[in-house]
Amino acid sequence: MRQEDFQYSGERFADLQMLRYQLPGFEALTPKQKTYIYYLAEATLWGRDIIYDQWGRYNLLIRKTLEAIYIKRYRDEKHLEQIKDQLTNDDKAFIEYLKRVWFSNGIHHHYGCSKFKPAFSQAFFEQLVKDTPAEALPMEAEKLLTVLCPVIFDDTILPKRVNKAKGVDLIQTSACNFYQGVTQQEVEDFYAAKKGNDPTPPSYGLNSTLIKENGELKEETWALNGKYGKTIEKIIFFLNKACDYAENEQQKKVIRLLIDYYTTGNLKTFDEYSIEWLKELDGRIDFINGFIEVYGDPLGFKGSWEGIVEYKDLEACKRTQTISQNAQWFEDHSPVDPRFRKPHVKGVVANAICGAMLGGDEYPSTAIGINLPNADWIRAQHGSKSVTITNFTSAYNKAAKGSGFLEEFAIDEATVNMIRKYGDTCDDLHTDLHECLGHGSGQLLPGVSPDALKAYGNTIEEARADLFGLYYIADKKLVELGLTPDEEAYKSNYYTYIMNGMMTQNVRIKLGDNIEEAHMRNRALIANWSYEHSDGVIEVVERDGKRYIKINDYPALRQLFARLLAEIQRIKSEGDYEAAQHLVETYAVKINPDLHKEVLSRYEKLNIAPYKGFLNPKMTPVYGSDGEITDVLLDFSESYTEQMLRYSKDYSVEDWII
């Protein structure tokens, strides 16, 4: 397929649009490398059901019920096209609801975390269930309806997957399935007691559900002989297959440690695995597989399952490696208190990569940059590994061309032209700085717990990394290193960041709602704080009845970022919970309702989906006469519905629905 023939944009529904990503350079990989990727990809796809269960107790039961109805009533997309004139509004609403459940790995919005409100009636749903053959349903029909109807149709039941509202019990008001029968205070006390004064504590709670049984708290560990055991058995099987085709001995060591961790559930083994993963630098191929990010838990203990398979983008790696090679310079010149800087930056590894397969928390909506491991003591003693995912950012950029977004929201033609000239380059560079250096910068003072900021920790950490990138993207050092073309380029990133944080990111939020998601809170915090403290550096001006951001002094804005970075780092290093709470609640949660209404109205006229997600390529191995894989073929033609139904059929063991 020629580059110009590739179709990045795919199906659109609700507030979502599906995209496809290319795998540049895949054909040039050796058969052994392709085989390695293929088996890692299979291990990635097998974790899909775990994320559904983690994000809601009833998610798998709902998904399997909806899919059974779909197959019985609509059969497939070809048949659906033939009967489209016969579809009622309830039919159309049901199909859209199923697609939203697929996209969000459950019944809550993947970003906003609020429960979807179905546009079809409960009576319609009940009839669909009754019309579906009993053997196709995951549970007897009447019992199924008794369980599911309140969950799907009652707005007061499980309304938020992750609740971060101030002043309520965040555990009891969140629908995520990490805890059962426990309170927020009990959770905090349980894990505080485990940590004690250990300077190298494992990530307690990362791979378990905490429940109360007969008045006692206990953990159900996610491991081969524990919860999710049959699914983890499949993941282990394909990790073992991949191990035979690893590029070097260190990769094999990493995989064996990961298998050991999955087998035992021992978090000390996970730390060993993380440290050895940091040491693997020579291979072209890498992967993430496991219980990793904690954004899905309102208290930040539990790791959502995720997987991604990747291989280095060799040309783009020159940029990230330049950054990592100068990590000590950036740390030494950071505008934070010297007490909070790392005297010796260790093991900062940064690569630009091409994603080859997505799973779990990374699918269909994915990150464009990743920095791991998350344990602060491992970062301090052993370093971190960062990636920027170039084929995803390329797909986003190509799909956005010609949307009219910049022309609508940027203040004037000169600003639009500046962003077009420098925007893609500087946005990628800011992601590099955020992931490669920002997350790995700074240090906690002795005795400060990594969890001291509690529910505000994720927002503060993302703000810290973003501010590090914002401060340095304007530095002359980047021009000297050949990372920015000139000393004017950074202005495009500053403008779009402030515009996004104050205005345009709010198109993702329903009028009247607060900002909940940690990354969105981070951007709002930085933009709104900078505006309030800018003394005219940033203005909101009105022209022809529309409001725009105007930046009057870009160097002065950089100094505002420096001030805020210094304070955010102090909060992190000292574990100042009260200051974190004040910053987040003051600048990151509330939205100006009049401006929000205006932005939503202007955006609606552009007819752009505010959220994007990716379809994976379909990988088909080609076998030689000896039974060995000789090639892996890529197919990009699979539709969204085809891919989702195939995954549900081929990557589910159905042993722990509820």
XYZ file of C-alpha atoms in Angstrom:
658
model
C 0.000 0.000 0.000
C 1.391 3.387 -0.947
C 1.655 6.068 1.746
C -0.698 8.371 -0.177
C -3.297 5.600 -0.465
C -3.426 4.833 3.251
C -6.750 5.743 4.889
C -6.042 7.176 8.336
C -9.601 8.262 9.140
C -12.220 5.613 9.742
C -15.670 5.257 11.245
C -17.187 8.008 13.356
C -19.903 7.735 16.024
C -20.983 9.696 19.112
C -18.035 11.978 20.022
C -15.487 9.495 18.647
C -13.585 8.811 15.460
C -11.552 5.727 14.654
C -8.154 6.097 12.997
C -5.642 3.677 11.530
C -1.904 3.814 11.989
C 0.809 2.641 9.657
C 3.802 0.495 10.581
C 6.633 2.166 8.655
C 9.697 -0.018 8.294
C 7.895 -3.202 9.350
C 8.531 -4.913 6.014
C 12.274 -4.417 6.439
C 12.360 -6.324 9.741
C 13.761 -9.846 9.709
C 11.424 -12.870 9.918
C 12.671 -13.473 13.463
C 11.874 -9.892 14.487
C 8.417 -10.102 12.922
C 7.776 -13.375 14.728
C 8.863 -11.784 18.006
C 6.429 -8.912 17.422
C 3.630 -11.308 16.473
C 3.838 -13.336 19.690
C 4.167 -10.201 21.814
C 1.094 -8.870 20.001
C -0.868 -11.992 20.888
C 0.112 -11.543 24.552
C -1.080 -7.941 24.268
C -4.482 -8.823 22.838
C -5.167 -11.474 25.468
C -5.394 -8.906 28.275
C -8.457 -7.179 26.834
C -11.080 -8.665 29.168
C -9.080 -7.717 32.261
C -9.495 -3.988 31.652
C -13.246 -4.379 31.199
C -13.520 -6.060 34.583
C -11.185 -3.609 36.300
C -13.172 -0.619 35.108
C -16.536 -1.901 36.257
C -17.959 -5.007 37.904
C -20.682 -5.425 35.260
C -18.754 -4.395 32.144
C -18.007 -7.875 30.817
C -21.529 -9.072 31.474
C -22.907 -6.053 29.629
C -20.509 -6.361 26.704
C -21.188 -10.051 26.192
C -24.935 -9.483 26.387
C -24.833 -6.629 23.889
C -22.683 -8.658 21.507
C -25.026 -11.651 21.704
C -27.945 -9.379 20.839
C -26.037 -7.746 18.000
C -25.084 -11.058 16.387
C -28.608 -12.423 16.693
C -30.459 -9.295 15.528
C -28.064 -7.659 13.064
C -25.672 -10.552 12.240
C -22.889 -8.534 10.657
C -22.200 -5.234 8.924
C -23.154 -6.530 5.487
C -26.580 -7.623 6.718
C -26.927 -4.396 8.687
C -26.399 -2.403 5.494
C -29.113 -4.433 3.763
C -31.680 -3.714 6.485
C -30.648 -0.137 7.318
C -33.982 1.262 6.100
C -35.773 -0.985 8.587
C -33.799 0.167 11.621
C -35.718 2.056 14.273
C -34.240 4.875 16.350
C -33.902 2.361 19.181
C -31.922 0.055 16.882
C -29.546 2.848 15.892
C -29.132 3.936 19.517
C -28.403 0.348 20.600
C -25.666 -0.063 17.963
C -24.058 3.232 18.965
C -24.201 2.268 22.643
C -22.394 -1.010 21.924
C -19.712 0.834 19.976
C -19.206 3.232 22.863
C -18.889 0.337 25.304
C -16.243 -1.204 23.038
C -14.322 2.053 22.797
C -14.360 2.767 26.533
C -13.859 -0.829 27.703
C -17.051 -0.438 29.670
C -20.111 1.701 30.316
C -18.294 4.862 31.418
C -16.741 7.425 29.096
C -13.064 6.607 28.561
C -11.974 10.174 29.365
C -14.742 11.901 31.303
C -15.583 8.778 33.369
C -19.341 9.502 33.476
C -21.746 6.677 32.693
C -23.272 6.629 29.215
C -26.977 7.351 29.058
C -28.550 4.949 26.542
C -30.820 6.557 23.942
C -32.888 3.364 23.592
C -35.664 2.463 25.997
C -35.462 -0.103 28.759
C -38.486 -1.897 27.287
C -36.657 -2.198 23.952
C -33.597 -3.655 25.680
C -35.661 -6.115 27.676
C -37.328 -7.368 24.499
C -33.957 -7.733 22.766
C -32.699 -9.919 25.608
C -35.818 -12.073 25.564
C -35.555 -12.499 21.776
C -31.966 -13.725 22.000
C -31.420 -17.523 22.230
C -30.717 -18.565 25.805
C -27.528 -20.401 24.837
C -26.079 -17.162 23.380
C -26.556 -15.166 26.592
C -24.019 -15.194 29.435
C -26.812 -15.681 32.003
C -30.475 -16.694 32.141
C -32.555 -13.873 30.638
C -34.693 -12.873 33.607
C -31.752 -12.889 35.991
C -29.702 -10.951 33.443
C -32.334 -8.243 33.199
C -32.635 -8.017 36.978
C -28.890 -7.448 37.259
C -28.271 -5.214 34.254
C -31.273 -2.930 33.848
C -30.583 -0.855 36.978
C -26.895 -0.575 36.072
C -27.581 0.551 32.496
C -30.680 2.717 32.938
C -30.575 4.185 36.464
C -28.460 7.365 36.440
C -27.892 7.168 40.190
C -26.243 3.729 40.131
C -22.472 3.736 39.484
C -22.558 7.189 37.840
C -18.764 7.750 37.758
C -15.983 5.271 37.048
C -13.379 7.449 38.781
C -14.664 10.138 41.117
C -12.227 12.790 42.337
C -14.698 15.281 43.778
C -13.567 17.002 46.956
C -15.250 16.104 50.215
C -16.650 12.631 49.451
C -15.428 9.071 49.907
C -13.626 8.532 46.584
C -13.718 4.746 46.870
C -17.399 4.376 47.637
C -18.422 6.890 44.955
C -16.282 5.381 42.155
C -17.546 2.518 39.968
C -14.114 1.053 39.208
C -13.808 -2.565 40.314
C -10.635 -2.371 42.404
C -12.325 -2.393 45.815
C -15.299 -4.140 47.391
C -16.943 -3.178 50.675
C -14.193 -0.824 51.863
C -13.950 2.899 52.579
C -11.347 5.401 51.420
C -9.917 5.674 54.926
C -9.601 1.910 55.214
C -7.740 1.745 51.907
C -5.349 4.541 52.843
C -4.658 3.034 56.266
C -4.194 -0.474 54.835
C -1.469 0.543 52.389
C 0.177 3.071 54.705
C 0.710 0.248 57.217
C 2.296 -1.931 54.553
C 4.829 0.685 53.466
C 6.329 1.537 56.808
C 9.784 3.099 56.400
C 11.042 0.870 53.577
C 13.196 3.082 51.281
C 12.549 0.746 48.345
C 8.912 -0.261 48.791
C 7.140 -2.343 46.177
C 4.069 -0.742 44.584
C 1.682 -2.115 47.181
C -1.792 -2.741 45.810
C -0.730 -2.500 42.167
C -1.892 -6.004 41.179
C -4.796 -6.796 43.481
C -8.381 -6.115 44.450
C -8.866 -5.048 48.075
C -12.001 -6.502 49.658
C -13.571 -6.840 53.088
C -14.524 -10.368 54.055
C -16.027 -11.187 57.476
C -14.898 -7.784 58.660
C -11.285 -8.352 57.595
C -9.455 -6.624 54.738
C -7.682 -8.880 52.272
C -6.240 -8.689 48.770
C -7.171 -10.863 45.817
C -3.994 -10.954 43.751
C -4.135 -10.917 39.943
C -1.864 -13.825 39.079
C -1.775 -17.260 37.429
C -3.316 -18.991 40.446
C -5.408 -16.003 41.469
C -7.855 -13.578 39.922
C -7.749 -13.416 36.087
C -5.750 -16.666 36.223
C -7.001 -18.251 32.984
C -6.457 -15.062 31.022
C -2.999 -14.592 32.527
C -2.249 -18.197 31.543
C -2.819 -17.202 27.905
C -0.618 -14.108 28.270
C 2.146 -16.265 29.761
C 1.811 -18.790 26.930
C 2.490 -16.175 24.268
C 5.227 -14.492 26.296
C 6.960 -17.878 26.395
C 6.562 -18.193 22.621
C 7.971 -14.682 22.158
C 10.940 -15.480 24.383
C 12.192 -18.011 21.830
C 12.519 -15.236 19.229
C 13.913 -12.435 21.393
C 16.706 -10.375 19.876
C 19.136 -10.836 22.781
C 19.629 -12.491 26.158
C 18.545 -9.423 28.118
C 15.161 -9.446 26.402
C 14.798 -13.109 27.364
C 15.696 -12.288 30.955
C 13.078 -9.525 31.022
C 10.353 -11.816 29.663
C 11.193 -14.604 32.118
C 10.965 -12.183 35.036
C 7.622 -10.913 33.766
C 6.356 -14.496 33.526
C 7.601 -15.151 37.067
C 5.747 -12.053 38.264
C 2.539 -13.111 36.501
C 2.913 -16.590 37.991
C 3.508 -15.539 41.601
C 2.022 -12.052 41.806
C 5.099 -11.027 43.819
C 5.574 -7.248 43.568
C 9.254 -7.530 44.450
C 9.608 -9.596 41.280
C 7.823 -6.821 39.383
C 10.475 -4.392 40.643
C 13.228 -6.781 39.496
C 11.536 -7.011 36.113
C 11.283 -3.205 35.877
C 14.981 -2.747 36.648
C 16.053 -5.368 34.100
C 13.654 -3.849 31.533
C 15.517 -0.557 31.957
C 18.781 -2.302 31.113
C 17.552 -3.638 27.757
C 18.852 -1.041 25.316
C 20.215 -2.897 22.306
C 17.148 -4.466 20.734
C 15.010 -2.855 18.046
C 11.804 -4.219 19.617
C 10.325 -3.530 23.052
C 6.990 -3.940 24.812
C 4.902 -3.056 27.858
C 2.635 -5.728 29.303
C 1.031 -5.713 32.719
C -0.685 -3.760 35.489
C 0.926 -0.374 35.016
C -0.801 3.018 35.199
C -2.896 3.986 38.221
C -5.114 6.723 36.744
C -8.104 4.374 36.844
C -7.965 4.244 40.651
C -9.086 7.440 42.437
C -6.361 6.860 45.053
C -3.663 5.814 42.595
C -2.808 2.352 43.944
C -4.261 -0.107 41.436
C -2.651 -0.668 38.039
C -4.907 -0.946 35.006
C -3.836 -3.700 32.633
C -2.210 -2.463 29.429
C -0.110 -3.705 26.566
C 1.796 -2.209 23.677
C 4.315 -3.706 21.263
C 6.775 -1.329 19.640
C 9.887 -1.068 17.522
C 12.338 1.805 17.205
C 11.844 4.556 14.642
C 15.570 4.803 13.936
C 15.542 8.253 12.361
C 13.335 9.864 15.012
C 15.412 8.219 17.764
C 18.210 10.667 16.981
C 16.028 13.423 18.490
C 15.097 11.601 21.682
C 18.606 10.295 22.218
C 19.993 13.821 21.941
C 17.630 14.850 24.724
C 18.522 11.915 26.985
C 22.261 12.409 26.439
C 21.916 15.941 27.818
C 19.636 15.013 30.731
C 22.093 16.174 33.404
C 22.383 19.626 31.797
C 18.615 20.046 31.838
C 18.394 18.899 35.461
C 21.202 21.226 36.568
C 19.613 24.262 34.893
C 16.056 23.610 36.036
C 14.422 26.650 37.718
C 13.526 24.630 40.832
C 15.133 24.756 44.253
C 18.512 22.929 44.047
C 17.407 20.746 46.984
C 14.815 19.169 44.707
C 17.123 18.478 41.755
C 18.847 15.170 41.170
C 22.598 15.603 41.659
C 23.224 12.631 39.387
C 20.674 11.765 36.724
C 20.807 8.035 36.104
C 19.723 5.876 33.230
C 17.546 8.273 31.245
C 16.754 6.324 28.083
C 14.551 7.827 25.388
C 13.450 6.405 22.066
C 11.031 7.339 19.335
C 9.095 4.237 18.436
C 6.399 2.880 16.157
C 3.524 1.191 17.934
C 2.724 -2.201 16.402
C -0.126 -3.474 18.612
C -2.280 -1.957 21.360
C -4.187 -3.633 24.179
C -6.017 -3.010 27.435
C -5.740 0.538 28.779
C -3.886 1.548 25.579
C -6.686 0.448 23.227
C -8.453 1.932 21.340
C -7.523 5.275 22.953
C -3.790 5.424 23.497
C -1.000 7.562 24.860
C 1.441 9.219 22.449
C 4.264 9.121 24.974
C 5.146 6.823 27.865
C 7.675 7.048 30.707
C 8.262 4.057 32.983
C 8.715 2.614 35.546
C 6.526 4.616 37.911
C 8.212 3.733 41.212
C 10.079 6.838 42.439
C 12.885 4.868 44.068
C 13.573 2.921 40.871
C 13.695 6.169 38.892
C 16.124 7.651 41.411
C 18.444 4.645 41.608
C 18.160 3.096 38.140
C 16.608 5.672 35.821
C 13.677 5.557 33.450
C 12.826 4.658 29.892
C 10.712 6.946 27.720
C 9.108 6.574 24.324
C 7.400 8.931 21.932
C 5.135 7.057 19.518
C 5.756 8.630 16.128
C 3.335 6.677 13.944
C 0.440 7.614 16.238
C 1.242 11.320 16.234
C 1.645 11.135 12.466
C -1.807 9.583 12.137
C -3.347 12.243 14.382
C -1.703 15.039 12.406
C -2.733 13.702 9.008
C -6.316 13.096 10.119
C -6.551 16.682 11.431
C -5.496 18.419 8.219
C -8.129 20.730 6.796
C -10.471 20.567 9.795
C -10.715 24.358 10.190
C -9.912 24.101 13.908
C -6.974 26.511 13.924
C -8.763 29.055 11.775
C -11.682 29.048 14.229
C -9.805 29.314 17.516
C -6.400 30.942 16.857
C -6.487 34.719 17.167
C -5.233 35.743 13.721
C -3.736 34.527 10.460
C -0.169 35.173 11.614
C -0.697 32.867 14.589
C -2.294 30.204 12.381
C 0.688 30.349 10.018
C 3.133 30.137 12.929
C 1.410 27.016 14.272
C 1.309 25.424 10.825
C 5.027 26.111 10.395
C 6.246 24.891 13.772
C 3.323 23.092 15.433
C 3.927 19.444 14.578
C 7.659 19.684 15.315
C 7.204 21.468 18.631
C 4.301 19.330 19.794
C 6.385 16.191 19.246
C 9.319 17.829 21.008
C 7.197 18.835 23.994
C 6.033 15.237 24.296
C 9.673 14.116 24.206
C 10.647 16.588 26.932
C 7.624 15.647 29.043
C 8.285 11.912 28.852
C 12.083 11.750 28.535
C 13.002 14.361 31.124
C 9.965 15.770 32.913
C 8.787 12.614 34.647
C 12.347 11.595 35.450
C 13.409 14.966 36.867
C 13.532 16.074 40.481
C 13.606 14.096 43.700
C 11.575 13.581 46.854
C 13.061 14.779 50.118
C 14.060 11.965 52.496
C 11.076 10.473 54.267
C 8.448 11.862 51.880
C 5.987 9.226 50.689
C 5.379 8.970 46.925
C 1.652 8.808 47.789
C 1.619 11.907 50.017
C -0.496 13.912 47.547
C -3.184 11.204 47.457
C -5.923 11.892 44.877
C -4.093 14.995 43.616
C -0.842 13.153 42.923
C -1.505 12.249 39.278
C -2.505 15.800 38.317
C 0.519 17.323 40.069
C 2.877 14.816 38.441
C 1.519 15.480 34.947
C 1.728 19.235 35.537
C 5.332 18.853 36.674
C 6.293 16.978 33.506
C 4.390 19.376 31.229
C 5.967 22.427 32.853
C 9.437 20.944 32.495
C 8.766 20.567 28.777
C 7.229 24.034 28.440
C 10.152 25.695 30.199
C 12.830 23.993 28.141
C 11.192 24.062 24.721
C 11.954 27.811 24.708
C 15.587 27.365 25.691
C 18.368 28.326 23.278
C 19.998 25.013 24.172
C 17.440 23.249 21.974
C 18.460 25.355 18.980
C 22.112 24.543 19.701
C 21.256 20.842 19.812
C 19.364 21.078 16.514
C 16.050 20.122 18.128
C 14.220 23.333 17.209
C 14.813 25.180 13.943
C 15.094 28.649 15.497
C 14.383 30.712 18.599
C 10.830 31.539 17.481
C 9.528 27.990 17.112
C 8.567 27.470 20.771
C 5.891 30.169 20.523
C 3.627 27.837 18.552
C 3.667 25.355 21.439
C 3.050 28.070 24.033
C 0.070 29.431 22.140
C -1.626 26.096 21.493
C -0.978 24.962 25.080
C -2.629 28.001 26.651
C -5.470 27.964 24.119
C -6.064 24.281 24.824
C -5.853 24.515 28.607
C -8.125 27.547 28.909
C -10.541 26.867 26.076
C -10.457 24.128 23.493
C -9.860 21.021 25.610
C -13.224 21.768 27.217
C -15.037 20.603 24.079
C -14.579 17.168 25.645
C -16.705 18.071 28.654
C -20.473 18.396 28.889
C -21.715 21.883 29.741
C -22.042 22.215 33.499
C -19.625 19.400 34.363
C -16.278 19.797 36.097
C -12.899 18.645 34.792
C -12.120 15.188 36.206
C -9.362 13.541 34.145
C -5.825 14.084 35.487
C -4.201 15.191 32.217
C -6.992 17.663 31.476
C -6.785 19.001 35.031
C -3.055 19.427 34.608
C -3.418 21.510 31.437
C -6.186 23.627 32.955
C -4.104 24.203 36.082
C -1.109 25.458 34.122
C -3.100 27.631 31.708
C -5.472 29.152 34.268
C -2.754 29.776 36.857
C -0.576 31.431 34.224
C -3.467 33.617 33.073
C -4.358 34.725 36.607
C -0.730 35.585 37.409
C 0.183 37.002 34.005
C -0.397 40.738 34.619
C -1.250 41.214 30.944
C 1.113 38.605 29.513
C -1.986 36.573 28.515
C -5.256 38.219 27.516
C -8.678 36.984 26.511
C -9.876 39.339 23.787
C -13.220 39.495 21.996
C -13.638 39.987 18.254
C -16.892 39.762 16.378
C -18.578 38.133 19.345
C -15.897 35.457 19.783
C -13.200 35.180 22.424
C -9.563 34.408 21.650
C -6.324 33.953 23.525
C -3.714 36.657 22.994
C -0.148 36.236 24.254
C 1.610 39.575 24.533
C 4.996 38.506 25.868
C 6.273 34.996 25.188
C 9.541 35.282 27.201
C 7.514 36.520 30.188
C 5.216 33.524 29.813
C 8.264 31.278 30.052
C 9.119 32.873 33.385
C 5.576 32.196 34.604
C 6.068 28.547 33.695
C 9.350 28.596 35.621
C 7.636 29.987 38.748
C 4.897 27.398 38.615
C 7.348 24.560 37.930
C 9.345 25.569 41.002
C 6.198 25.475 43.153
C 4.883 22.217 41.685
C 8.265 20.553 42.249
C 8.313 21.843 45.846
C 4.855 20.382 46.433
C 5.948 17.029 45.008
C 9.312 16.949 46.814
C 7.891 17.942 50.203
C 4.626 16.025 49.878
C 2.603 19.185 50.554
C -0.943 17.840 50.276
C -2.683 21.086 51.262
C -0.860 23.105 48.600
C -1.582 20.461 45.956
C -5.256 20.485 46.888
C -5.381 24.297 46.702
C -3.775 24.469 43.249
C -5.909 21.732 41.732
C -9.222 22.816 43.232
C -8.607 26.500 42.428
C -7.341 26.252 38.852
C -7.984 22.754 37.466
C -11.568 21.742 38.208
C -14.101 24.474 37.397
C -14.856 25.827 33.914
C -16.174 29.299 33.112
C -19.720 28.394 31.978
C -20.123 31.262 29.490
C -16.796 30.575 27.793
C -17.494 26.847 27.854
C -20.842 27.339 26.124
C -19.245 29.518 23.462
C -16.424 27.059 22.773
C -18.850 24.150 22.481
C -20.994 26.109 20.009
C -18.052 27.105 17.826
C -16.599 23.585 17.876
C -19.907 21.957 16.986
C -20.019 23.916 13.727
C -16.683 22.383 12.680
C -18.166 18.869 12.839
C -15.018 17.364 14.381
C -15.024 14.402 16.764
C -13.244 15.538 19.955
C -11.864 12.061 20.714
C -9.877 9.696 18.511
C -8.949 6.048 18.858
C -7.025 3.486 16.826
C -7.811 0.248 15.086
C -5.015 -2.290 15.236
C -3.648 -3.926 12.098
C -4.591 -7.569 11.756
C -1.462 -9.724 11.867
C -1.436 -13.045 10.020
C 1.620 -15.312 10.309
C 2.909 -17.129 7.229
C 4.369 -20.554 8.015
C 7.118 -22.372 6.163
C 7.320 -26.112 5.528
C 9.157 -26.561 8.838
C 6.345 -24.934 10.793
C 8.351 -21.800 11.477
C 6.907 -18.345 10.800
C 8.553 -16.906 7.696
C 6.588 -13.665 7.494
C 3.801 -11.704 9.181
C 1.250 -10.059 6.909
C -0.495 -6.834 7.907
C -4.125 -6.160 7.029
C -5.543 -2.674 7.620
C -8.965 -3.300 6.085
C -10.756 -4.674 9.153
C -13.666 -2.497 10.271
C -14.252 -1.378 13.858
C -17.130 -3.797 14.430
C -15.258 -6.681 12.781
C -12.220 -6.099 14.970
C -14.178 -5.817 18.183
C -16.247 -8.942 17.553
C -13.135 -10.890 16.498
C -11.334 -9.887 19.682
C -14.337 -10.899 21.799
C -14.440 -14.286 20.074
C -10.721 -15.054 19.940
C -9.343 -13.452 23.120
C -11.771 -14.334 25.911
C -11.895 -17.333 28.238
C -15.174 -16.351 29.937
C -14.225 -17.595 33.405
C -14.819 -14.499 35.562
C -17.657 -12.455 34.075
C -19.101 -11.432 37.449
